[in-house]
């Protein structure tokens, strides 16, 4: 039984100099057999396992992670949370996540530092203005909050912004429920809560192949031996194509590097998330005080978790143009992750040509925000053997039927 | 970020080039006879290997001509670049 985190446990542990904190999750040896194996110990995989155990009554579950949990894209994103997508299907899944975000810290008994500080999309061209207008009205129809702001209102929110520059600020759209959450805490919170329900989190365990019998998956081969399973869920983001190839099919996905960086910590100055999709400049401030800046993805496919300096230069150029105040900020760290991008920039939550093998991937450049919702509907899909109604439109079949959910064309850029 | 050898201009910085995905995709001779499944495969499904890959590049800020590159997506090492119409070199180093 896990000790509950509270003000009292904090005080109690302070008295023992914080030497007696319970381990947050076990490191068990893999069992021979599981009801469900989740491949990939990122946020989405951990959330899936948690909801399988919590809501679906399936506790004989293992998460297989090739390195350490939350070490991939979960720990590499810019922590942005929002749900103001254009299409009904996207609105449904991202707003489902938003509902879960709102009390996730209480649900997990772990402070995920969800901070709905407001998320502002800036429009720098007529096209941008038309895009936010269309999307904002679509949001209203879906019951998602969206406020249109004029340049004066934006200046009030961000007093240091340069409205009249190379990228003139013509307007903006604000989702007040949007904001940020602490990415590592999301992984750790789900891991701890899933572990408490009996889920085995097995790190340093790389899957090297699938055991498939009569067209159905019956287990996996790993760097730590064979493990059999009744059902397998693959949640491996940038590496989903590699896993699909092991299972004998292809995905409509290509993997690209996506970079981000943080500055030295400074006093609070940016109290919302400001995004300029048109010029690929995304900025917010972490609770530690670092400016968190996201770039656009590189244009070539790669698995290297590094990207080009030209991409960083372009992003920083746009940041400095819009926010000249930051021109002398020092960047502390810069890194890349591998994002799994579909042609319509919408995810894939789907059954596959192999029975009992499910894939949850293709979240591309914006998967963090969906973590709770994605895990929740994917867990129910695996448990029931049929895709959850919110997940169903994201089937891999859409690339053959033509039923694309084209957020890419809607936003005209990565999001 | 890496150096790419344009078959016409020689070695240049990667930022001079634009990339356009997998190479050697044969367009179907008669699209009207394809099933939805086959047509979806042609349009949307690409190889996404972790390792050696053939892809199309364009020297966008140079001679603006197209060519193909054999590159390792796990290490960014470039094995070969060659003109369109030329046979693809063997996987790995030539």
Coordinates of C-alpha atoms in Angstrom, one line a residue:
Chain A
X1 CA 0.0 0.0 0.0
X2 CA 1.3 3.4 -1.0
X3 CA 1.5 6.1 1.6
X4 CA -0.6 9.1 0.7
X5 CA 1.2 12.3 -0.1
X6 CA -0.1 15.2 1.9
X7 CA 0.9 18.1 4.0
X8 CA 1.1 15.8 7.0
X9 CA 3.4 13.2 5.2
X10 CA 5.6 16.1 4.2
X11 CA 5.9 17.3 7.7
X12 CA 6.4 13.8 9.1
X13 CA 9.2 13.1 6.5
X14 CA 10.8 16.5 7.2
X15 CA 11.3 15.3 10.8
X16 CA 13.3 12.3 9.5
X17 CA 15.3 14.5 7.1
X18 CA 13.5 13.1 4.1
X19 CA 15.4 9.8 4.5
X20 CA 12.3 7.6 4.8
X21 CA 10.2 8.4 1.7
X22 CA 8.7 5.2 0.3
X23 CA 9.9 4.3 -3.2
X24 CA 7.4 5.7 -5.7
X25 CA 7.2 2.5 -7.7
X26 CA 8.7 -1.0 -7.6
X27 CA 11.2 -2.4 -10.1
X28 CA 9.8 -5.9 -10.5
X29 CA 11.2 -8.7 -12.5
X30 CA 9.0 -9.4 -15.5
X31 CA 6.4 -12.2 -15.0
X32 CA 6.0 -14.9 -17.6
X33 CA 2.5 -13.9 -18.6
X34 CA 0.3 -10.8 -18.5
X35 CA -3.2 -10.0 -19.5
X36 CA -2.1 -6.8 -21.2
X37 CA 1.4 -5.6 -22.1
X38 CA 1.9 -1.9 -22.8
X39 CA 5.0 -1.1 -24.9
X40 CA 6.3 2.3 -24.1
X41 CA 6.6 3.9 -20.7
X42 CA 5.9 7.5 -21.7
X43 CA 2.9 9.5 -20.4
X44 CA 0.4 7.9 -22.8
X45 CA 1.5 4.4 -22.0
X46 CA 1.6 4.9 -18.3
X47 CA -1.8 6.6 -18.4
X48 CA -3.2 3.6 -20.4
X49 CA -1.9 1.2 -17.8
X50 CA -3.3 3.3 -15.0
X51 CA -6.8 3.4 -16.5
X52 CA -6.7 -0.3 -17.4
X53 CA -6.1 -1.1 -13.7
X54 CA -8.3 1.7 -12.2
X55 CA -11.4 1.6 -14.5
X56 CA -11.3 -1.6 -16.4
X57 CA -10.4 -4.0 -13.7
X58 CA -7.3 -5.4 -15.5
X59 CA -4.4 -5.2 -13.0
X60 CA -2.2 -8.0 -14.5
X61 CA -0.5 -5.4 -16.7
X62 CA 3.1 -4.7 -17.6
X63 CA 4.6 -1.6 -19.0
X64 CA 7.8 -2.4 -21.0
X65 CA 10.1 0.6 -21.4
X66 CA 13.4 0.3 -23.3
X67 CA 15.1 3.0 -21.2
X68 CA 13.6 4.9 -18.3
X69 CA 10.0 6.0 -18.0
X70 CA 9.2 9.5 -19.2
X71 CA 12.7 9.8 -20.9
X72 CA 11.4 10.2 -24.4
X73 CA 9.0 12.8 -25.7
X74 CA 7.2 13.0 -22.3
X75 CA 10.2 14.7 -20.8
X76 CA 11.1 16.6 -24.0
X77 CA 8.0 18.6 -24.9
X78 CA 7.1 22.2 -24.0
X79 CA 4.4 21.0 -21.5
X80 CA 1.5 22.9 -23.3
X81 CA -2.0 21.9 -22.6
X82 CA -5.0 23.0 -24.8
X83 CA -8.0 21.6 -26.5
X84 CA -9.0 24.3 -29.1
X85 CA -8.8 22.1 -32.2
X86 CA -10.8 22.6 -35.3
X87 CA -12.5 19.3 -36.1
X88 CA -15.2 17.7 -33.9
X89 CA -13.2 14.4 -33.5
X90 CA -10.1 16.3 -32.3
X91 CA -12.2 18.6 -30.1
X92 CA -13.7 15.5 -28.5
X93 CA -10.5 13.7 -27.6
X94 CA -8.5 16.8 -26.6
X95 CA -11.3 18.2 -24.5
X96 CA -11.8 14.8 -22.9
X97 CA -8.2 15.1 -21.9
X98 CA -8.8 18.6 -20.6
X99 CA -11.6 17.4 -18.4
X100 CA -9.2 14.8 -16.9
X101 CA -6.4 17.4 -16.5
X102 CA -8.6 19.6 -14.3
X103 CA -8.5 17.2 -11.3
X104 CA -5.6 14.9 -12.3
X105 CA -3.4 15.9 -9.3
X106 CA -6.2 14.8 -6.9
X107 CA -6.9 11.7 -8.9
X108 CA -3.3 10.6 -8.8
X109 CA -2.4 12.0 -5.4
X110 CA 0.5 13.6 -7.2
X111 CA 1.0 17.2 -8.0
X112 CA 1.2 17.4 -11.8
X113 CA 1.3 21.2 -11.5
X114 CA -1.5 21.7 -14.0
X115 CA -1.7 25.4 -14.5
X116 CA -4.5 26.7 -16.7
X117 CA -2.8 30.0 -17.1
X118 CA -4.3 30.8 -20.5
X119 CA -3.1 29.9 -23.9
X120 CA -2.8 32.6 -26.6
X121 CA -2.5 31.9 -30.3
X122 CA -1.2 35.0 -32.1
X123 CA -2.2 35.8 -35.7
X124 CA 0.4 37.5 -37.9
X125 CA -1.3 37.5 -41.3
X126 CA -4.7 37.6 -43.0
X127 CA -4.5 33.8 -43.3
X128 CA -3.8 33.5 -39.6
X129 CA -6.7 35.7 -38.8
X130 CA -9.0 33.6 -41.0
X131 CA -7.7 30.4 -39.4
X132 CA -8.2 31.5 -35.8
X133 CA -11.7 32.9 -36.7
X134 CA -12.7 29.6 -38.2
X135 CA -11.2 27.6 -35.4
X136 CA -12.7 29.8 -32.7
X137 CA -16.2 29.6 -34.0
X138 CA -15.8 25.8 -34.4
X139 CA -14.6 25.7 -30.8
X140 CA -17.7 27.6 -29.7
X141 CA -19.9 25.0 -31.5
X142 CA -18.1 22.2 -29.6
X143 CA -18.4 24.0 -26.2
X144 CA -14.7 24.8 -26.0
X145 CA -13.8 28.2 -24.7
X146 CA -12.2 30.6 -27.2
X147 CA -12.0 34.4 -26.9
X148 CA -10.9 36.6 -29.8
X149 CA -8.5 39.3 -28.8
X150 CA -7.5 42.5 -30.6
X151 CA -3.9 43.8 -30.6
X152 CA -4.6 46.1 -27.7
X153 CA -5.9 43.3 -25.5
X154 CA -2.9 41.2 -26.4
X155 CA -0.6 44.1 -25.5
X156 CA -2.3 44.2 -22.1
X157 CA -1.6 40.5 -21.6
X158 CA 2.0 40.7 -22.9
X159 CA 3.1 44.3 -22.3
X160 CA 6.6 43.6 -23.7
X161 CA 5.3 42.3 -27.1
X162 CA 6.3 44.2 -30.2
X163 CA 3.0 44.5 -32.1
X164 CA 4.3 46.3 -35.1
X165 CA 7.3 44.3 -36.3
X166 CA 8.3 41.9 -39.1
X167 CA 5.5 39.6 -37.9
X168 CA 2.7 42.2 -37.1
X169 CA 0.3 41.0 -34.4
X170 CA -3.1 41.4 -36.0
X171 CA -5.1 39.5 -33.4
X172 CA -5.3 36.4 -31.3
X173 CA -7.4 33.7 -29.8
X174 CA -7.3 32.8 -26.1
X175 CA -8.2 29.6 -24.5
X176 CA -8.3 30.4 -20.8
X177 CA -8.5 26.8 -19.7
X178 CA -5.3 26.0 -21.6
X179 CA -1.9 26.3 -20.0
X180 CA 0.9 24.0 -18.9
X181 CA 1.5 21.0 -16.7
X182 CA 4.8 19.6 -15.3
X183 CA 5.6 16.8 -17.8
X184 CA 7.9 14.7 -15.6
X185 CA 5.3 14.8 -12.8
X186 CA 2.6 13.5 -15.2
X187 CA 4.8 10.4 -16.0
X188 CA 5.8 9.9 -12.4
X189 CA 2.3 10.5 -11.1
X190 CA 0.7 7.9 -13.4
X191 CA 3.6 5.5 -12.8
X192 CA 3.2 5.7 -9.0
X193 CA -0.6 5.4 -9.2
X194 CA -0.5 2.5 -11.7
X195 CA 2.2 0.7 -9.6
X196 CA -0.1 1.0 -6.5
X197 CA -2.8 -0.8 -8.4
X198 CA -0.5 -3.7 -9.3
X199 CA 0.9 -2.7 -12.7
X200 CA 4.5 -3.9 -13.3
X201 CA 6.7 -1.1 -14.6
X202 CA 9.7 -2.8 -16.3
X203 CA 12.4 -0.4 -17.3
X204 CA 15.5 -1.2 -19.5
X205 CA 13.4 -3.8 -21.3
X206 CA 13.5 -3.3 -25.1
X207 CA 10.9 -5.2 -27.2
X208 CA 12.7 -6.9 -30.1
X209 CA 9.8 -8.8 -31.7
X210 CA 6.2 -10.0 -31.5
X211 CA 5.0 -13.6 -31.1
X212 CA 2.1 -13.9 -33.5
X213 CA 0.1 -17.1 -33.8
X214 CA -2.9 -17.5 -36.2
X215 CA -2.9 -13.8 -36.9
X216 CA -3.2 -12.8 -33.2
X217 CA -0.4 -11.5 -31.0
X218 CA 0.3 -13.8 -28.0
X219 CA 3.5 -12.3 -26.6
X220 CA 6.6 -10.2 -27.1
X221 CA 10.3 -10.9 -27.3
X222 CA 12.3 -8.6 -25.2
X223 CA 15.9 -7.9 -24.1
X224 CA 14.8 -9.6 -20.9
X225 CA 13.3 -12.7 -22.4
X226 CA 9.9 -13.8 -23.8
X227 CA 6.8 -12.5 -22.1
X228 CA 3.4 -13.8 -23.2
X229 CA 0.3 -11.6 -23.2
X230 CA -3.4 -11.8 -24.2
X231 CA -3.3 -8.3 -25.6
X232 CA -0.6 -5.8 -26.4
X233 CA -0.8 -2.0 -26.7
X234 CA 2.0 -0.2 -28.5
X235 CA 2.5 3.4 -27.4
X236 CA 6.0 4.2 -28.7
X237 CA 5.6 7.6 -30.5
X238 CA 8.7 8.1 -32.7
X239 CA 9.5 4.4 -32.8
X240 CA 6.0 3.2 -33.7
X241 CA 7.0 2.5 -37.3
X242 CA 9.8 0.2 -36.0
X243 CA 7.4 -1.7 -33.9
X244 CA 4.9 -1.9 -36.7
X245 CA 7.5 -3.4 -39.0
X246 CA 8.2 -6.1 -36.4
X247 CA 4.5 -6.9 -36.4
X248 CA 4.5 -7.1 -40.3
X249 CA 2.7 -4.0 -41.4
X250 CA 3.3 -0.3 -42.2
X251 CA 1.9 2.9 -40.6
X252 CA 1.2 6.1 -42.4
X253 CA 3.7 7.8 -40.2
X254 CA 7.1 9.5 -40.6
X255 CA 9.4 10.4 -37.7
X256 CA 11.0 13.8 -37.5
X257 CA 13.1 15.6 -34.9
X258 CA 11.4 18.4 -33.0
X259 CA 13.5 20.7 -30.9
X260 CA 12.9 22.8 -27.8
X261 CA 15.1 24.9 -25.5
X262 CA 15.0 26.7 -22.1
X263 CA 16.6 29.9 -21.0
X264 CA 18.3 30.7 -17.8
X265 CA 15.7 31.3 -15.0
X266 CA 14.4 34.8 -14.6
X267 CA 11.7 36.4 -12.5
X268 CA 8.0 35.9 -13.6
X269 CA 7.3 37.7 -16.8
X270 CA 5.3 35.5 -19.2
X271 CA 2.1 34.5 -17.3
X272 CA 0.4 32.7 -20.2
X273 CA 1.5 30.5 -23.1
X274 CA 2.0 32.5 -26.3
X275 CA 2.1 30.6 -29.6
X276 CA 2.8 31.9 -33.0
X277 CA 2.1 29.0 -35.3
X278 CA 2.7 30.9 -38.5
X279 CA 6.3 31.8 -37.5
X280 CA 7.0 28.8 -35.3
X281 CA 7.6 30.6 -32.0
X282 CA 6.1 29.1 -28.9
X283 CA 7.0 30.6 -25.5
X284 CA 5.9 30.1 -21.9
X285 CA 7.7 30.3 -18.6
X286 CA 8.2 27.4 -16.3
X287 CA 7.6 27.6 -12.6
X288 CA 11.3 27.6 -12.1
X289 CA 11.5 30.8 -14.2
X290 CA 13.0 29.4 -17.4
X291 CA 11.5 30.6 -20.7
X292 CA 10.4 27.4 -22.5
X293 CA 10.7 27.8 -26.2
X294 CA 9.5 25.4 -28.8
X295 CA 10.7 25.2 -32.4
X296 CA 9.2 23.8 -35.6
X297 CA 10.1 20.2 -36.5
X298 CA 13.0 19.6 -38.8
X299 CA 12.0 18.7 -42.4
X300 CA 13.8 15.4 -42.8
X301 CA 13.1 12.1 -41.1
X302 CA 15.4 11.1 -38.3
X303 CA 15.7 9.0 -35.2
X304 CA 18.7 10.9 -33.7
X305 CA 16.9 13.1 -31.1
X306 CA 18.9 16.0 -32.4
X307 CA 17.9 18.6 -35.0
X308 CA 19.4 21.4 -37.1
X309 CA 20.8 24.7 -35.7
X310 CA 19.0 26.4 -38.6
X311 CA 15.7 25.5 -37.1
X312 CA 16.7 26.9 -33.7
X313 CA 18.0 30.1 -35.3
X314 CA 14.7 30.6 -37.2
X315 CA 12.6 30.1 -34.0
X316 CA 14.9 32.4 -31.9
X317 CA 14.8 34.9 -34.7
X318 CA 11.0 35.1 -34.5
X319 CA 11.0 35.2 -30.6
X320 CA 13.5 38.1 -30.6
X321 CA 11.5 39.9 -33.3
X322 CA 8.3 39.6 -31.3
X323 CA 9.8 40.0 -27.9
X324 CA 12.9 42.1 -28.2
X325 CA 13.2 42.2 -24.4
X326 CA 14.5 38.6 -24.6
X327 CA 17.3 39.3 -27.1
X328 CA 20.0 38.9 -24.4
X329 CA 18.6 35.9 -22.7
X330 CA 21.0 33.0 -22.5
X331 CA 19.7 29.6 -23.5
X332 CA 20.6 27.0 -21.0
X333 CA 19.6 23.8 -22.7
X334 CA 18.5 22.6 -26.1
X335 CA 17.3 19.2 -27.1
X336 CA 15.3 17.2 -29.6
X337 CA 12.7 14.5 -29.6
X338 CA 11.4 12.2 -32.3
X339 CA 7.8 12.9 -33.2
X340 CA 5.6 10.5 -35.1
X341 CA 3.8 12.6 -37.7
X342 CA 0.8 11.4 -39.8
X343 CA -0.2 13.0 -43.0
X344 CA -3.3 14.7 -41.4
X345 CA -1.5 15.6 -38.2
X346 CA -4.0 13.6 -36.2
X347 CA -3.2 10.6 -34.0
X348 CA -3.8 6.9 -34.7
X349 CA -5.7 5.0 -32.0
X350 CA -6.5 1.7 -33.7
X351 CA -6.8 -2.0 -34.0
X352 CA -4.3 -3.4 -36.4
X353 CA -4.0 -6.2 -39.0
X354 CA -2.8 -8.3 -36.1
X355 CA -5.6 -9.4 -33.7
X356 CA -5.3 -8.2 -30.0
X357 CA -2.5 -5.8 -31.1
X358 CA -3.5 -2.1 -30.6
X359 CA -1.5 1.0 -31.6
X360 CA -1.7 4.5 -30.1
X361 CA 0.7 6.7 -32.0
X362 CA 0.9 9.5 -34.5
X363 CA 0.5 12.3 -31.9
X364 CA 3.2 14.1 -33.7
X365 CA 4.2 17.5 -32.3
X366 CA 1.4 17.8 -29.9
X367 CA 0.8 14.7 -27.9
X368 CA 1.5 15.8 -24.3
X369 CA -1.7 17.7 -23.9
X370 CA -3.7 14.6 -24.7
X371 CA -1.9 12.3 -22.3
X372 CA -4.8 11.7 -19.8
X373 CA -7.5 11.5 -22.5
X374 CA -5.4 9.3 -24.8
X375 CA -4.6 6.8 -22.1
X376 CA -8.2 6.8 -20.9
X377 CA -9.9 6.0 -24.2
X378 CA -7.0 3.6 -25.2
X379 CA -7.4 1.6 -22.0
X380 CA -11.1 1.2 -22.6
X381 CA -10.5 0.2 -26.2
X382 CA -8.0 -2.5 -25.2
X383 CA -10.2 -3.8 -22.4
X384 CA -13.3 -4.0 -24.6
X385 CA -11.6 -5.1 -27.7
X386 CA -13.5 -2.4 -29.6
X387 CA -12.4 1.2 -30.0
X388 CA -13.9 3.7 -27.5
X389 CA -16.3 6.1 -29.4
X390 CA -13.9 9.0 -28.9
X391 CA -11.0 7.0 -30.3
X392 CA -12.9 5.3 -33.1
X393 CA -12.5 8.1 -35.7
X394 CA -8.7 7.9 -35.3
X395 CA -8.6 4.4 -36.7
X396 CA -5.9 3.5 -39.2
X397 CA -8.7 2.7 -41.7
X398 CA -9.2 6.4 -42.3
X399 CA -6.1 6.4 -44.6
X400 CA -8.0 4.0 -46.9
X401 CA -11.5 5.4 -46.6
X402 CA -10.4 9.0 -47.0
X403 CA -11.9 10.0 -43.7
X404 CA -8.9 12.1 -42.6
X405 CA -9.1 14.4 -39.6
X406 CA -7.1 17.1 -41.2
X407 CA -5.8 19.3 -38.5
X408 CA -2.6 19.8 -40.5
X409 CA -4.4 21.6 -43.3
X410 CA -6.6 23.4 -40.7
X411 CA -3.7 24.9 -38.9
X412 CA -1.5 25.0 -42.0
X413 CA 1.5 24.3 -39.8
X414 CA 2.6 22.0 -37.0
X415 CA 0.8 22.4 -33.8
Chain B
X1 CA 22.3 19.1 -39.6
X2 CA 24.7 17.8 -42.2
X3 CA 26.6 18.4 -45.4
X4 CA 24.9 17.1 -48.6
X5 CA 26.6 16.5 -51.9
X6 CA 24.5 17.9 -54.7
X7 CA 25.3 15.8 -57.8
X8 CA 25.6 19.1 -59.8
X9 CA 27.0 21.6 -57.3
X10 CA 29.0 19.5 -54.9
X11 CA 29.0 19.6 -51.1
X12 CA 26.8 22.2 -49.5
X13 CA 25.2 22.9 -46.2
X14 CA 21.9 21.0 -45.6
X15 CA 20.1 24.3 -45.0
X16 CA 20.4 25.0 -48.8
X17 CA 18.2 22.0 -49.5
X18 CA 14.6 21.0 -49.0
X19 CA 13.5 17.4 -48.6
X20 CA 10.5 15.7 -50.0
X21 CA 10.3 12.3 -48.5
X22 CA 10.8 8.8 -49.7
X23 CA 12.3 8.2 -53.1
X24 CA 11.6 5.6 -55.8
X25 CA 7.9 5.6 -55.4
X26 CA 6.5 4.4 -58.7
X27 CA 3.3 6.2 -59.6
X28 CA 0.5 3.8 -60.5
X29 CA 0.1 3.4 -64.3
X30 CA -3.7 3.5 -64.1
X31 CA -5.0 5.0 -60.8
X32 CA -8.6 4.4 -61.8
X33 CA -8.2 0.6 -61.4
X34 CA -6.8 0.8 -57.9
X35 CA -8.9 -0.2 -54.9
X36 CA -9.3 2.3 -52.0
X37 CA -6.8 0.3 -50.1
X38 CA -4.1 0.4 -52.8
X39 CA -4.7 4.1 -53.4
X40 CA -4.4 4.9 -49.7
X41 CA -1.1 3.0 -49.7
X42 CA 0.2 5.1 -52.6
X43 CA -0.8 8.4 -51.1
X44 CA -0.2 8.0 -47.4
X45 CA 2.0 5.0 -46.5
X46 CA 5.7 5.5 -46.5
X47 CA 8.7 3.6 -45.3
X48 CA 10.0 5.1 -42.0
X49 CA 13.1 3.0 -41.3
X50 CA 15.4 3.5 -38.4
X51 CA 18.6 3.1 -40.5
X52 CA 19.2 3.3 -44.2
X53 CA 16.7 5.3 -46.2
X54 CA 16.3 6.6 -49.8
X55 CA 14.8 10.0 -50.1
X56 CA 14.3 12.9 -52.5
X57 CA 16.0 16.2 -52.0
X58 CA 15.9 19.5 -53.9
X59 CA 18.8 22.0 -54.0
X60 CA 16.2 24.8 -53.3
X61 CA 18.7 27.6 -52.6
X62 CA 21.2 26.4 -55.3
X63 CA 20.6 24.9 -58.7
X64 CA 17.0 24.0 -57.8
X65 CA 17.4 20.5 -59.2
X66 CA 16.1 17.3 -57.7
X67 CA 18.2 14.3 -56.7
X68 CA 18.1 11.3 -54.4
X69 CA 20.1 10.6 -51.2
X70 CA 20.8 7.4 -49.4
X71 CA 21.0 8.4 -45.7
X72 CA 21.0 6.7 -42.3
X73 CA 18.2 8.1 -40.2
X74 CA 19.7 6.8 -37.0
X75 CA 23.1 8.5 -37.4
X76 CA 22.5 11.2 -40.1
X77 CA 25.4 9.6 -42.1
X78 CA 25.0 10.1 -45.8
X79 CA 26.0 7.1 -47.9
X80 CA 25.4 8.5 -51.4
X81 CA 23.7 11.1 -53.5
X82 CA 22.7 10.4 -57.1
X83 CA 20.8 11.9 -60.0
X84 CA 17.1 11.0 -60.6
X85 CA 16.8 8.1 -63.0
X86 CA 20.0 6.5 -61.7
X87 CA 19.7 3.1 -60.0
X88 CA 19.7 3.3 -56.3
X89 CA 23.0 2.3 -54.7
X90 CA 23.1 -0.7 -52.4
X91 CA 22.2 -0.2 -48.8
X92 CA 25.0 1.2 -46.6
X93 CA 28.3 2.6 -47.7
X94 CA 29.0 2.5 -51.5

